[in-house]
Coordinates of C-alpha atoms and ligand atoms in Angstrom, one line a residue:
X1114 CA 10.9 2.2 -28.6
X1115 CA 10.0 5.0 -26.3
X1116 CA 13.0 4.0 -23.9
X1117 CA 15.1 4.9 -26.9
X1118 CA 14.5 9.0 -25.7
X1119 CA 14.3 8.2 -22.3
X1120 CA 15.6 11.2 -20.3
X1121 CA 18.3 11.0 -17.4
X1122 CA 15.6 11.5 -14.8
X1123 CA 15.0 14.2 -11.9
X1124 CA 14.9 11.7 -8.9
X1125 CA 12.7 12.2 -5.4
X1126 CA 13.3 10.0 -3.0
X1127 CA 9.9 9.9 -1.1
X1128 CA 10.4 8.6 2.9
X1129 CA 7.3 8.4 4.9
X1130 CA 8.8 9.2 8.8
X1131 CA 6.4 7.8 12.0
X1132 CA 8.1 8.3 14.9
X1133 CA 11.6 7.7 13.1
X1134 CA 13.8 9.9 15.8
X1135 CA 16.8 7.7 16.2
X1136 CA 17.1 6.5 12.6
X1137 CA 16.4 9.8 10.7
X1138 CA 19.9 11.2 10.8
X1139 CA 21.6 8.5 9.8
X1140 CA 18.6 8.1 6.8
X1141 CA 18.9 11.5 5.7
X1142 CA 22.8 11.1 5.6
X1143 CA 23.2 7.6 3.9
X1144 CA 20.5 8.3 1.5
X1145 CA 22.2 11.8 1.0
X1146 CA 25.3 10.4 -0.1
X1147 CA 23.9 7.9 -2.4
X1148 CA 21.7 10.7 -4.1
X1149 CA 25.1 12.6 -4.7
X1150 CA 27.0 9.4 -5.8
X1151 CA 23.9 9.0 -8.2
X1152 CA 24.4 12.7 -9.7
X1153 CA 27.9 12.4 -9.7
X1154 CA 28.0 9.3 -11.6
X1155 CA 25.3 11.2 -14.0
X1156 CA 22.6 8.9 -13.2
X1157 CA 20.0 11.5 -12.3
X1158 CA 20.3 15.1 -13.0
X1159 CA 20.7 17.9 -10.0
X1160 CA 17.7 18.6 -8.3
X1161 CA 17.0 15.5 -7.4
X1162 CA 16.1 15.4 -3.5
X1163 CA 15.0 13.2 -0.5
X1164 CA 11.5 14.2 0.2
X1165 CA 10.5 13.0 3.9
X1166 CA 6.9 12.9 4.6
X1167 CA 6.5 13.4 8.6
X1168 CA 3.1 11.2 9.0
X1169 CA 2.2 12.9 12.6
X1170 CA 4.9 12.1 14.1
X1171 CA 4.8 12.4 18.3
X1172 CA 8.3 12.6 18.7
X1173 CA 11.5 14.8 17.5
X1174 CA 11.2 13.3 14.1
X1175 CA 9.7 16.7 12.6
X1176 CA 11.9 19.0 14.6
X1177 CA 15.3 16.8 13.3
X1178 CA 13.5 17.0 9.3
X1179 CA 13.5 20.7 9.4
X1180 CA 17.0 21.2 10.3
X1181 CA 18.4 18.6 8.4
X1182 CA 16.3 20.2 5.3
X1183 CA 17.3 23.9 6.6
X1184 CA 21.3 22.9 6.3
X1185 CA 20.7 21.3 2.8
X1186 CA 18.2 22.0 -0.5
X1187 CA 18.9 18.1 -1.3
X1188 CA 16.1 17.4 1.6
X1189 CA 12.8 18.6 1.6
X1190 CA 10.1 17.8 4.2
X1191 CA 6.2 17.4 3.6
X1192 CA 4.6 17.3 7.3
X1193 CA 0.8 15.8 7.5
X1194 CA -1.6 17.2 9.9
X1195 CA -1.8 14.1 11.8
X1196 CA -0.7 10.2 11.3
X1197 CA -2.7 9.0 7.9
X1198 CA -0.7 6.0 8.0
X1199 CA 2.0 4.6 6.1
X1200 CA 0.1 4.6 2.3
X1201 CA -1.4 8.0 2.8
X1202 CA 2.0 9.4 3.7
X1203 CA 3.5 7.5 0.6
X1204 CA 0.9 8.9 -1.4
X1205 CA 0.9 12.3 -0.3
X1206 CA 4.8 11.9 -0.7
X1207 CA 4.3 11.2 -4.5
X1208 CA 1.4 13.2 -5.2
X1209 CA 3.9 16.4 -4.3
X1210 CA 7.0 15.2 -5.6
X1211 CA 5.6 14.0 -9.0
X1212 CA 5.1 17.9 -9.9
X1213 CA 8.5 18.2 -9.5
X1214 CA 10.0 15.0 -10.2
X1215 CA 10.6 12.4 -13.6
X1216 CA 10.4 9.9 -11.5
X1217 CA 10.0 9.2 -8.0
X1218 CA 11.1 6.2 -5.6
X1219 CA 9.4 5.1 -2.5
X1220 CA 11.4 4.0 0.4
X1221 CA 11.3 3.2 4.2
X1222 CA 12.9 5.5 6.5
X1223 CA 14.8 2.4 8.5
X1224 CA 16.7 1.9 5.6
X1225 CA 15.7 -2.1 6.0
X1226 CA 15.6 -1.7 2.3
X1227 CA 18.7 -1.6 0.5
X1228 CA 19.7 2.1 -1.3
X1229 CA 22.3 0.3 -3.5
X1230 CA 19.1 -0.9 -5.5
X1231 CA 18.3 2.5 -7.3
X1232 CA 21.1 1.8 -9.8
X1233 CA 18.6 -1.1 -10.5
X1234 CA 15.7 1.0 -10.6
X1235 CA 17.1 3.7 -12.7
X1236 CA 18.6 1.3 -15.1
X1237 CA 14.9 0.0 -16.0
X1238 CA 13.4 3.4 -15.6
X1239 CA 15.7 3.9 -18.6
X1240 CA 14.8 1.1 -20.3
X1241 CA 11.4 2.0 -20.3
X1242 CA 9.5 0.6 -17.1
X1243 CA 6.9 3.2 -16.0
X1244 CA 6.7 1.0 -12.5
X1245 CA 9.7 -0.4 -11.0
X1246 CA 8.8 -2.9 -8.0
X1247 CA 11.1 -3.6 -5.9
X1248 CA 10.9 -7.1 -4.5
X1249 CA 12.9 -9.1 -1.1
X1250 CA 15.0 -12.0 -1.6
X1251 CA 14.0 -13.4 1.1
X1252 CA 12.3 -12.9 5.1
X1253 CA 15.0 -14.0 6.8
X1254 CA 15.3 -10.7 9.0
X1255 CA 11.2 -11.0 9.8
X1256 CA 9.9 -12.9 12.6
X1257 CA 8.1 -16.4 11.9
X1258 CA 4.9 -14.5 13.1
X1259 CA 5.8 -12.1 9.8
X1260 CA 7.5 -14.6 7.9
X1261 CA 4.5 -16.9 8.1
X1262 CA 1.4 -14.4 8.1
X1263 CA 2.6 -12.8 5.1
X1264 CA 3.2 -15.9 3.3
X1265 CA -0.5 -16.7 4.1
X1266 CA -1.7 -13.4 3.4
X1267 CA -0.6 -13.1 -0.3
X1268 CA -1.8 -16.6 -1.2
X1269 CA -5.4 -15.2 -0.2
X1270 CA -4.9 -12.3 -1.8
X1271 CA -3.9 -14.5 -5.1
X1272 CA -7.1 -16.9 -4.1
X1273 CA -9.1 -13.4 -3.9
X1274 CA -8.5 -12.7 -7.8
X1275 CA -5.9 -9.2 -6.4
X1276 CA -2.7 -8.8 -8.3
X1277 CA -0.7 -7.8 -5.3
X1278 CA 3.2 -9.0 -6.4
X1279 CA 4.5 -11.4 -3.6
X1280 CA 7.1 -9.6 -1.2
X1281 CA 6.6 -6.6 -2.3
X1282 CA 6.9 -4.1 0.2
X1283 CA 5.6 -0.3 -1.3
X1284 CA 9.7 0.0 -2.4
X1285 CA 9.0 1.1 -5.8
X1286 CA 9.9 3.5 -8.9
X1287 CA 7.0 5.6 -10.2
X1288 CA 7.4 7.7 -13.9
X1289 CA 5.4 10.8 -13.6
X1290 CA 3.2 9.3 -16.2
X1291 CA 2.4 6.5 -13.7
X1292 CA 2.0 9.0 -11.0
X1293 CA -0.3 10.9 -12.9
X1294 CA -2.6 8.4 -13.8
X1295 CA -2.4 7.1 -9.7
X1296 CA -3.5 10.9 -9.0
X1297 CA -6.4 9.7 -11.3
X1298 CA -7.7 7.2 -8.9
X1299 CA -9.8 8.7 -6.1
X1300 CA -10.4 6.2 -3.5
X1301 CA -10.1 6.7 -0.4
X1302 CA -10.0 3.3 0.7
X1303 CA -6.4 3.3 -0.5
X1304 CA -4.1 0.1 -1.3
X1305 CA -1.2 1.1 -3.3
X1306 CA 0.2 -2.5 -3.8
X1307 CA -2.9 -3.8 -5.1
X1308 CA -4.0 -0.6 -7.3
X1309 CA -0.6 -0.1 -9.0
X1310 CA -0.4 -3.4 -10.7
X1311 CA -4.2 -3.2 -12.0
X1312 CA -3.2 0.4 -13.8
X1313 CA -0.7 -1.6 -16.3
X1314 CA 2.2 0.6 -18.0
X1315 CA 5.4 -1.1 -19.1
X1316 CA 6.8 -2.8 -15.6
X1317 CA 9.7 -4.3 -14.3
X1318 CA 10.7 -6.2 -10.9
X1319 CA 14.2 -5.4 -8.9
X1320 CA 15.2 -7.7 -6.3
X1321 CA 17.2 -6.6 -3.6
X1322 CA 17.9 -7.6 0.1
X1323 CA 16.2 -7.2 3.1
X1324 CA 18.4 -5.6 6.6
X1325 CA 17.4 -5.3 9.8
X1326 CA 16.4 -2.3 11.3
X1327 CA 19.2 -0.2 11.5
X1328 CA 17.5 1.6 14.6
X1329 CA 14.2 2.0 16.9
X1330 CA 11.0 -0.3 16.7
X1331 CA 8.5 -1.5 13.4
X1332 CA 6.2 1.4 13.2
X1333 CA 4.0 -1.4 12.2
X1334 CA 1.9 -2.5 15.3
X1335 CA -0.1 -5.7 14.9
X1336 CA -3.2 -3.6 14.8
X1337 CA -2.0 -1.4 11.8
X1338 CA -1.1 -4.9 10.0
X1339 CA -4.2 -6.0 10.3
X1340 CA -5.9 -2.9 9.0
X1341 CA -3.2 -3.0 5.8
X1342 CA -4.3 -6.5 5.5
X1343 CA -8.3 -6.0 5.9
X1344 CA -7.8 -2.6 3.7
X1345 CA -5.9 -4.9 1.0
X1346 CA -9.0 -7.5 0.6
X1347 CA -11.5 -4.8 1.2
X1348 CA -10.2 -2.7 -1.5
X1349 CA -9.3 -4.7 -4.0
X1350 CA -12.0 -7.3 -4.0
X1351 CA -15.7 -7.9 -3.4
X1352 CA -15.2 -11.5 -3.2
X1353 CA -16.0 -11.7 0.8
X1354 CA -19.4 -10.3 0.0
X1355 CA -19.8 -12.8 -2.8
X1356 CA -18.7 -15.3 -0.6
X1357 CA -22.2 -14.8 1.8
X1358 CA -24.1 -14.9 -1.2
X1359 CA -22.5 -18.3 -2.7
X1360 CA -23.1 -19.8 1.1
X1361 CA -26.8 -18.6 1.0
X1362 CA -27.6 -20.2 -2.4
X1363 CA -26.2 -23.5 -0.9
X1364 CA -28.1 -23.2 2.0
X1365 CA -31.2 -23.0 -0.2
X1366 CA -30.4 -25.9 -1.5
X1367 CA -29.8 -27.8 1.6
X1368 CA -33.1 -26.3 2.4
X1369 CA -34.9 -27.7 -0.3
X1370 CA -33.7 -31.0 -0.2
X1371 CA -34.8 -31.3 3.3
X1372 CA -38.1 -29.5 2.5
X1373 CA -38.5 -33.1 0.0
X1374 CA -37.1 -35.0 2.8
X1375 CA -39.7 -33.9 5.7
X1376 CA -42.4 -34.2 3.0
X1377 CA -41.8 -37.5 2.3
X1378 CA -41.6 -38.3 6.1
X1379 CA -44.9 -36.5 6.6
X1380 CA -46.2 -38.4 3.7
X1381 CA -45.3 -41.9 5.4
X1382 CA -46.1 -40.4 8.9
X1383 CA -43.4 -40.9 10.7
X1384 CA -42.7 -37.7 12.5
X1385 CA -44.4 -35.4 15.3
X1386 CA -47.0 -33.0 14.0
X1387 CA -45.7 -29.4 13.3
X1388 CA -41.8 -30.2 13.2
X1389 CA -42.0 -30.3 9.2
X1390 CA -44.4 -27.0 8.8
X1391 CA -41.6 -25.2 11.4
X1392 CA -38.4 -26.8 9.9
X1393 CA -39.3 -25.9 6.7
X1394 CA -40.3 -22.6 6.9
X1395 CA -36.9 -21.9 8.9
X1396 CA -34.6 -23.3 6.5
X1397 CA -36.3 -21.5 4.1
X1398 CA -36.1 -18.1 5.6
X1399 CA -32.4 -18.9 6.9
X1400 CA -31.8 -19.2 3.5
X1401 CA -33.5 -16.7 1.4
X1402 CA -32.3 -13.6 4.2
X1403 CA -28.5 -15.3 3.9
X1404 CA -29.0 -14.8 0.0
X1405 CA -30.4 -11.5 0.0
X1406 CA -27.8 -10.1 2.5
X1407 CA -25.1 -11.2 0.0
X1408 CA -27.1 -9.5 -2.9
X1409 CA -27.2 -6.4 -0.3
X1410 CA -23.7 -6.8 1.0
X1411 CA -22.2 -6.5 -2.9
X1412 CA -24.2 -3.8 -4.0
X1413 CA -22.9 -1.9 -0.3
X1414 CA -19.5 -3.2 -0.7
X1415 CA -19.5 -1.2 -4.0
X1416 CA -21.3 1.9 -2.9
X1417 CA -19.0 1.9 0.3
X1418 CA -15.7 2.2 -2.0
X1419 CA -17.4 4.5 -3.5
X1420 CA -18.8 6.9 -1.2
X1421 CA -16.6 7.9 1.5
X1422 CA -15.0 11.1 -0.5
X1423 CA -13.0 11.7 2.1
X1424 CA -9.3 13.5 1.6
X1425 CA -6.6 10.6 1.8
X1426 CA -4.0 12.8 3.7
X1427 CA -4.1 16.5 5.1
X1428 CA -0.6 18.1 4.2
X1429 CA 0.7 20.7 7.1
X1430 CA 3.4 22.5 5.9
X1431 CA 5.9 22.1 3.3
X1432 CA 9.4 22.5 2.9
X1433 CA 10.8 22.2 -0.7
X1434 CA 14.1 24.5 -1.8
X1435 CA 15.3 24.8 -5.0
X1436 CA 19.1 24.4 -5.3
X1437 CA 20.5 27.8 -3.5
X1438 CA 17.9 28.6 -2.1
X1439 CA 16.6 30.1 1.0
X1440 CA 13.2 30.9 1.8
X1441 CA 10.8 27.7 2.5
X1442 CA 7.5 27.7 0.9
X1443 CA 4.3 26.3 2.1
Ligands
UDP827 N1 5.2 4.6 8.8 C1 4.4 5.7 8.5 N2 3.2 5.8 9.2 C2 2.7 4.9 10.1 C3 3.5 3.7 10.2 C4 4.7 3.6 9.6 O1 4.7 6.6 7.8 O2 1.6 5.0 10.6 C5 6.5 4.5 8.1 C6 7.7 4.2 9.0 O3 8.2 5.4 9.5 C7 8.6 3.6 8.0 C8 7.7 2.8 7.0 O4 6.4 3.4 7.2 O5 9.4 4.5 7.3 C9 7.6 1.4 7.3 O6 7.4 1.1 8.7 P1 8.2 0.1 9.5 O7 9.6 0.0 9.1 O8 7.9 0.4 11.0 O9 7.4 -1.3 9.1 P2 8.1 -2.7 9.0 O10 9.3 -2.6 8.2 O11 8.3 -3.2 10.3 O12 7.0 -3.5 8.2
MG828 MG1 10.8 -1.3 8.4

């Protein structure tokens, strides 16, 4: 019953920010107020804060970050070197909040995602729940395109053998223990949705609704869909690779079959001369290299996660105040 002595949490709000200008005012300032109403109401203790994480942002967003942070301690800004991409930025969001924090939430800077959920959150954060996921009622503010490739993408995953949780959209609560044992995972090849779930800790699901974007366009271009998606199969499962192998043993068997075949027709002599020397010996080969490349493709699809030490995210400068004060350290 460790929920019994569970703490009223220090809460960081982590938002990654890609070009957000026209919606990061009005984010810092509705996600302000419920971060106050939350202390108020005793919820979380003071020093809570919004932590925004500027991924590289080409526009004002950074300029607009500082001075909202510079008029308040509640904000704090952690600006990357360059665009990492939505799950770096969330990651390098937690990585330096969970030093700081008891637990941390992750949320979009749009504010698609509703706020009034971290009442939700917190309550089974108190009750025990290391991870918190939050999960959409429904798509109906998504495109069909959306709707419909999403719906298709997380039954593969499922097919795959990945625990990804359906509609869940990296708007989650993280305990520091849970954060700590993320910062224990060092791939680069990062997937948060598919990673959390396979760490375990006590869990628990919050549904809440999904709005439309209260300003500007999805940071989310086709092409960085698709990389999400082909990171979320690549990193979470070597069943692609395994996939060229299975095909290759059924080619050899195709291949033997019509080895008998072609015998049996040379036998009875019903067939031009050299046709059953050549097909033979090219199913055979088409076979064997299909099989081997599987074998070689899963032992490189493991060395490839692997490998690639590379730093997930590059942080710039950061801007983190304690309550009162002035001077910004980085
Ligand atoms: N984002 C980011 N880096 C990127 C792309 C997006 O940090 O390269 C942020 C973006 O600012 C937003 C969140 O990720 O806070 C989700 O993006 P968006 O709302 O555009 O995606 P959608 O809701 O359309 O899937
Ligand atoms: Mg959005």
């Amino acid at each position: 019953m460790e929920s019994e002595g569970r703490k009223i949490p220090v809460l960081y709000l982590v938002v990654p920010c890609y070009n957000e200008e026209e919606v990061v005012e009005k984010s810092a300032r509705v996600m302000g107020d419920k971060l106050r109403r939350l202390i108020g109401e005793g919820k979380i203790r003071q020093g809570s804060k919004i932590m925004f994480v500027n991924d590289g942002s080409r526009d004002n967003t950074l300029r607009l970050l500082h001075q909202i942070a510079s008029e308040d301690t509640l904000y704090s800004v952690v600006s990357l070197a360059g665009n990492y991409g939505h799950q770096s930025a969330i990651l390098a969001g937690m990585m330096t909040a969970k030093d700081h924090a008891d637990a941390v939430v992750t949320i979009d800077a749009d504010l698609q995602q509703d706020i009034e959920a971290l009442d939700k959150f917190l309550a089974c954060y108190m009750a025990g729940s290391e991870v918190v996921y939050g999960v959409r009622n429904d798509r109906h503010s998504d495109g069909t395109f959306k709707k419909g490739s999403a719906t298709i993408y997380y039954k593969l995953m499922h097919l795959l053998g990945s625990k990804v949780i359906a509609n869940h959209a990296d708007y989650r609560l993280m305990s520091k223990k849970a954060l700590e044992a993320l910062s224990e995972y060092r791939e680069t090849n990062l997937f948060l949705r598919g990673l959390i779930p396979t760490m375990g800790f006590a869990s628990d699901v919050v549904y809440f609704d999904v709005k439309k974007r209260e300003a500007g366009r999805s940071k989310y271009t086709l092409g960085k869909m698709m990389t999400l998606a082909m990171d979320g199969i690549t990193s979470m499962s070597v069943t692609p690779l395994r996939m060229i192998a299975v095909i290759g043993f059924i080619v050899c068997i195709f291949s033997f079959v019509m080895c008998i075949i072609s015998l049996v027709d040379w036998m009875l002599g019903n067939n031009v001369p050299g046709y059953t020397t050549s097909l033979i010996v090219s199913l055979i080969m088409g076979g064997i290299t299909l099989l081997s490349l599987g074998i070689i493709g899963e032992y490189i699809g493991k060395i490839y996660m692997e490998t690639k030490k590379r730093p997930r995210y590059i942080i710039d400068t950061i801007v983190l105040k304690k309550n009162g004060e002035q001077s910004d350290n980085d």
